[in-house]
Amino acid sequence: YKLDTRNRAIGFPILQTIKESVDPDLVLDAGDTFHGQSFATLAEGMSIATLMEMLGYDATTPGNHDWSYGADKLRAMTGHSTTGTPFAMLCANATSSNGVWSSSITKTLNRTWKDGEDSSTFNYKIKVGVVGAMDESLGSSLRADLVAGTSFSSAANAINVEAEQLRKEGCDVVVCIAHTLDAKTFA
């Protein structure tokens, strides 16, 4: 799907249009989603979580601005609504004394492939693992009261450990969603 690259934020209406035309296997977000617009701030992010559920997001990882309402409210953003499918909040490198952060999800995709030469049809399954994390330097820069009881370890180490576990669980593909200051260096 070709986007106008002048505006880096596409918004939920455009995302819905893309989703309807492409029919993606996964809908993922790398954070800073629940904060920044009046619509989000007035409902402390829950309005955005509802939209994400309605659009069928599979997972997100929190960005540093997503912690603006505190760790407990951020964790509560998943699975709160009956308007759609709950999405996962993945942060493999976050450890909390008052609630668990999920590290990863898996999704099995059933696909059919047709060979153009002899019109043979092949059915196959692909197991995809998704791991999420947030740059630990961003976690340490947050106001202490917003992340009380939460600590951040090395995102790269946490992702690598979880990716290895996902491969052991039979994942054919492992996708990482990370909220980081410098994606190229992080990768």
mmCIF file of C-alpha atoms in Angstrom:
data_model
loop_
_atom_site.group_PDB
_atom_site.id
_atom_site.type_symbol
_atom_site.label_atom_id
_atom_site.label_comp_id
_atom_site.label_asym_id
_atom_site.label_seq_id
_atom_site.Cartn_x
_atom_site.Cartn_y
_atom_site.Cartn_z
ATOM 1 C CA TYR A 1 0.000 0.000 0.000
ATOM 2 C CA LYS A 2 1.555 3.333 -1.016
ATOM 3 C CA LEU A 3 1.394 6.131 1.548
ATOM 4 C CA ASP A 4 2.000 9.834 1.240
ATOM 5 C CA THR A 5 5.379 10.040 2.978
ATOM 6 C CA ARG A 6 5.109 13.750 3.779
ATOM 7 C CA ASN A 7 3.003 12.972 6.855
ATOM 8 C CA ARG A 8 4.538 10.197 8.971
ATOM 9 C CA ALA A 9 1.392 9.720 11.118
ATOM 10 C CA ILE A 10 -1.347 7.987 9.156
ATOM 11 C CA GLY A 11 -4.179 7.932 11.692
ATOM 12 C CA PHE A 12 -6.824 5.305 12.357
ATOM 13 C CA PRO A 13 -9.122 6.069 9.367
ATOM 14 C CA ILE A 14 -6.256 5.569 6.901
ATOM 15 C CA LEU A 15 -5.097 2.495 8.803
ATOM 16 C CA GLN A 16 -8.612 1.031 8.478
ATOM 17 C CA THR A 17 -8.522 1.677 4.719
ATOM 18 C CA ILE A 18 -5.131 -0.004 4.430
ATOM 19 C CA LYS A 19 -6.289 -2.942 6.532
ATOM 20 C CA GLU A 20 -9.376 -3.424 4.353
ATOM 21 C CA SER A 21 -7.389 -3.315 1.110
ATOM 22 C CA VAL A 22 -4.368 -5.383 2.187
ATOM 23 C CA ASP A 23 -5.908 -7.802 4.732
ATOM 24 C CA PRO A 24 -2.698 -8.106 6.778
ATOM 25 C CA ASP A 25 -1.817 -11.189 8.793
ATOM 26 C CA LEU A 26 -0.634 -9.066 11.719
ATOM 27 C CA VAL A 27 -1.344 -5.525 12.883
ATOM 28 C CA LEU A 28 1.431 -4.278 15.167
ATOM 29 C CA ASP A 29 2.430 -0.974 16.747
ATOM 30 C CA ALA A 30 5.777 0.183 18.137
ATOM 31 C CA GLY A 31 4.443 2.570 20.772
ATOM 32 C CA ASP A 32 3.675 6.185 21.650
ATOM 33 C CA THR A 33 0.113 5.371 20.683
ATOM 34 C CA PHE A 34 -1.951 6.203 23.775
ATOM 35 C CA HIS A 35 -0.815 9.769 24.319
ATOM 36 C CA GLY A 36 -0.537 13.062 22.459
ATOM 37 C CA GLN A 37 -4.021 13.818 21.181
ATOM 38 C CA SER A 38 -6.845 15.318 23.240
ATOM 39 C CA PHE A 39 -8.999 12.335 22.287
ATOM 40 C CA ALA A 40 -6.428 10.051 23.917
ATOM 41 C CA THR A 41 -5.485 12.218 26.878
ATOM 42 C CA LEU A 42 -9.049 12.863 28.076
ATOM 43 C CA ALA A 43 -9.696 9.109 28.369
ATOM 44 C CA GLU A 44 -6.159 8.366 29.626
ATOM 45 C CA GLY A 45 -5.455 6.274 26.538
ATOM 46 C CA MET A 46 -8.515 4.009 26.753
ATOM 47 C CA SER A 47 -10.144 5.622 23.687
ATOM 48 C CA ILE A 48 -7.106 4.658 21.623
ATOM 49 C CA ALA A 49 -7.101 1.142 23.092
ATOM 50 C CA THR A 50 -10.737 0.757 22.007
ATOM 51 C CA LEU A 51 -9.880 1.864 18.467
ATOM 52 C CA MET A 52 -6.967 -0.572 18.387
ATOM 53 C CA GLU A 53 -9.256 -3.397 19.446
ATOM 54 C CA MET A 54 -11.841 -2.420 16.839
ATOM 55 C CA LEU A 55 -9.163 -2.404 14.127
ATOM 56 C CA GLY A 56 -7.968 -5.842 15.171
ATOM 57 C CA TYR A 57 -4.471 -5.041 16.401
ATOM 58 C CA ASP A 58 -2.521 -8.118 17.416
ATOM 59 C CA ALA A 59 0.108 -6.447 19.599
ATOM 60 C CA THR A 60 1.885 -3.274 20.583
ATOM 61 C CA THR A 61 4.882 -2.402 22.668
ATOM 62 C CA PRO A 62 4.758 0.644 24.914
ATOM 63 C CA GLY A 63 6.601 3.781 23.960
ATOM 64 C CA ASN A 64 7.942 6.174 26.565
ATOM 65 C CA HIS A 65 4.940 8.512 26.196
ATOM 66 C CA ASP A 66 2.512 5.630 26.756
ATOM 67 C CA TRP A 67 3.547 5.516 30.427
ATOM 68 C CA SER A 68 2.043 8.994 31.034
ATOM 69 C CA TYR A 69 -0.886 7.533 32.981
ATOM 70 C CA GLY A 70 1.206 5.061 34.986
ATOM 71 C CA ALA A 71 2.141 1.391 34.624
ATOM 72 C CA ASP A 72 -1.143 -0.017 35.952
ATOM 73 C CA LYS A 73 -3.299 1.987 33.524
ATOM 74 C CA LEU A 74 -1.001 1.140 30.640
ATOM 75 C CA ARG A 75 -1.207 -2.562 31.423
ATOM 76 C CA ALA A 76 -5.028 -2.288 31.714
ATOM 77 C CA MET A 77 -5.324 -0.956 28.146
ATOM 78 C CA THR A 78 -5.392 -4.496 26.770
ATOM 79 C CA GLY A 79 -8.525 -6.585 26.976
ATOM 80 C CA HIS A 80 -10.749 -3.927 28.577
ATOM 81 C CA SER A 81 -13.348 -3.666 25.838
ATOM 82 C CA THR A 82 -15.897 -5.942 24.225
ATOM 83 C CA THR A 83 -15.941 -3.894 21.004
ATOM 84 C CA GLY A 84 -13.180 -5.862 19.348
ATOM 85 C CA THR A 85 -10.394 -8.363 19.780
ATOM 86 C CA PRO A 86 -8.021 -7.710 22.699
ATOM 87 C CA PHE A 87 -4.448 -7.021 21.676
ATOM 88 C CA ALA A 88 -1.263 -7.874 23.560
ATOM 89 C CA MET A 89 0.965 -5.298 25.267
ATOM 90 C CA LEU A 90 4.480 -6.701 24.843
ATOM 91 C CA CYS A 91 7.479 -5.495 26.812
ATOM 92 C CA ALA A 92 9.973 -8.350 27.238
ATOM 93 C CA ASN A 93 12.452 -6.181 29.120
ATOM 94 C CA ALA A 94 10.019 -4.776 31.708
ATOM 95 C CA THR A 95 9.751 -6.406 35.115
ATOM 96 C CA SER A 96 7.115 -5.218 37.538
ATOM 97 C CA SER A 97 6.380 -5.973 41.161
ATOM 98 C CA ASN A 98 2.642 -5.344 40.713
ATOM 99 C CA GLY A 99 1.784 -7.097 37.455
ATOM 100 C CA VAL A 100 3.252 -9.147 34.668
ATOM 101 C CA TRP A 101 4.295 -7.789 31.286
ATOM 102 C CA SER A 102 3.904 -10.176 28.365
ATOM 103 C CA SER A 103 7.002 -10.810 26.280
ATOM 104 C CA SER A 104 5.593 -12.316 23.106
ATOM 105 C CA ILE A 105 2.676 -13.782 21.207
ATOM 106 C CA THR A 106 2.440 -16.435 18.506
ATOM 107 C CA LYS A 107 0.065 -16.713 15.589
ATOM 108 C CA THR A 108 -0.270 -19.561 13.115
ATOM 109 C CA LEU A 109 -1.115 -18.508 9.583
ATOM 110 C CA ASN A 110 -2.695 -20.979 7.173
ATOM 111 C CA ARG A 111 -1.758 -20.221 3.591
ATOM 112 C CA THR A 112 -2.357 -21.574 0.111
ATOM 113 C CA TRP A 113 0.190 -21.133 -2.634
ATOM 114 C CA LYS A 114 -0.445 -21.857 -6.300
ATOM 115 C CA ASP A 115 2.401 -22.801 -8.596
ATOM 116 C CA GLY A 116 1.985 -20.765 -11.772
ATOM 117 C CA GLU A 117 3.704 -23.334 -14.001
ATOM 118 C CA ASP A 118 1.580 -26.411 -13.372
ATOM 119 C CA SER A 119 -1.296 -24.911 -11.325
ATOM 120 C CA SER A 120 -0.441 -27.098 -8.334
ATOM 121 C CA THR A 121 -1.841 -25.905 -5.024
ATOM 122 C CA PHE A 122 0.094 -26.194 -1.790
ATOM 123 C CA ASN A 123 -1.333 -25.616 1.692
ATOM 124 C CA TYR A 124 1.074 -24.747 4.458
ATOM 125 C CA LYS A 125 1.214 -23.216 7.912
ATOM 126 C CA ILE A 126 3.596 -20.552 9.142
ATOM 127 C CA LYS A 127 3.985 -19.992 12.870
ATOM 128 C CA VAL A 128 4.931 -16.390 13.602
ATOM 129 C CA GLY A 129 6.281 -15.166 16.926
ATOM 130 C CA VAL A 130 6.169 -11.494 17.870
ATOM 131 C CA VAL A 131 8.339 -10.104 20.662
ATOM 132 C CA GLY A 132 8.198 -6.532 21.935
ATOM 133 C CA ALA A 133 10.449 -4.319 24.048
ATOM 134 C CA MET A 134 11.237 -0.702 24.832
ATOM 135 C CA ASP A 135 14.682 0.860 24.813
ATOM 136 C CA GLU A 136 15.836 0.666 28.440
ATOM 137 C CA SER A 137 17.260 4.204 28.290
ATOM 138 C CA LEU A 138 13.738 5.486 27.628
ATOM 139 C CA GLY A 139 12.435 3.530 30.614
ATOM 140 C CA SER A 140 15.025 5.061 32.923
ATOM 141 C CA SER A 141 14.098 8.559 31.714
ATOM 142 C CA LEU A 142 10.456 8.281 32.848
ATOM 143 C CA ARG A 143 9.103 9.924 35.988
ATOM 144 C CA ALA A 144 9.609 7.532 38.899
ATOM 145 C CA ASP A 145 5.961 7.626 40.019
ATOM 146 C CA LEU A 146 4.756 6.545 36.560
ATOM 147 C CA VAL A 147 6.892 3.399 36.554
ATOM 148 C CA ALA A 148 6.887 2.674 40.295
ATOM 149 C CA GLY A 149 7.727 -0.992 40.838
ATOM 150 C CA THR A 150 8.844 -1.433 37.220
ATOM 151 C CA SER A 151 12.405 -1.904 36.038
ATOM 152 C CA PHE A 152 13.855 -2.183 32.539
ATOM 153 C CA SER A 153 16.639 -4.536 31.531
ATOM 154 C CA SER A 154 18.522 -4.551 28.229
ATOM 155 C CA ALA A 155 15.958 -4.617 25.430
ATOM 156 C CA ALA A 156 18.341 -6.331 23.010
ATOM 157 C CA ASN A 157 19.142 -9.102 25.486
ATOM 158 C CA ALA A 158 15.471 -9.630 26.388
ATOM 159 C CA ILE A 159 14.480 -9.774 22.717
ATOM 160 C CA ASN A 160 17.228 -12.249 21.854
ATOM 161 C CA VAL A 161 16.283 -14.540 24.771
ATOM 162 C CA GLU A 162 12.604 -14.440 23.830
ATOM 163 C CA ALA A 163 13.342 -14.940 20.109
ATOM 164 C CA GLU A 164 15.375 -18.054 20.963
ATOM 165 C CA GLN A 165 12.459 -19.378 23.042
ATOM 166 C CA LEU A 166 9.993 -18.667 20.215
ATOM 167 C CA ARG A 167 12.198 -20.603 17.790
ATOM 168 C CA LYS A 168 12.266 -23.523 20.241
ATOM 169 C CA GLU A 169 8.446 -23.354 20.255
ATOM 170 C CA GLY A 170 8.463 -23.884 16.493
ATOM 171 C CA CYS A 171 8.126 -20.346 15.158
ATOM 172 C CA ASP A 172 9.139 -20.142 11.513
ATOM 173 C CA VAL A 173 9.397 -16.346 11.676
ATOM 174 C CA VAL A 174 10.138 -14.064 14.630
ATOM 175 C CA VAL A 175 9.169 -10.392 14.394
ATOM 176 C CA CYS A 176 10.406 -7.756 16.813
ATOM 177 C CA ILE A 177 8.496 -4.580 17.637
ATOM 178 C CA ALA A 178 10.663 -2.197 19.601
ATOM 179 C CA HIS A 179 10.287 1.372 20.735
ATOM 180 C CA THR A 180 13.773 2.774 20.486
ATOM 181 C CA LEU A 181 15.624 6.030 19.929
ATOM 182 C CA ASP A 182 17.718 4.750 17.005
ATOM 183 C CA ALA A 183 16.189 1.778 15.191
ATOM 184 C CA LYS A 184 19.169 1.155 12.881
ATOM 185 C CA THR A 185 21.663 1.002 15.726
ATOM 186 C CA PHE A 186 19.255 -1.043 17.839
ATOM 187 C CA ALA A 187 18.769 -3.617 15.062
#
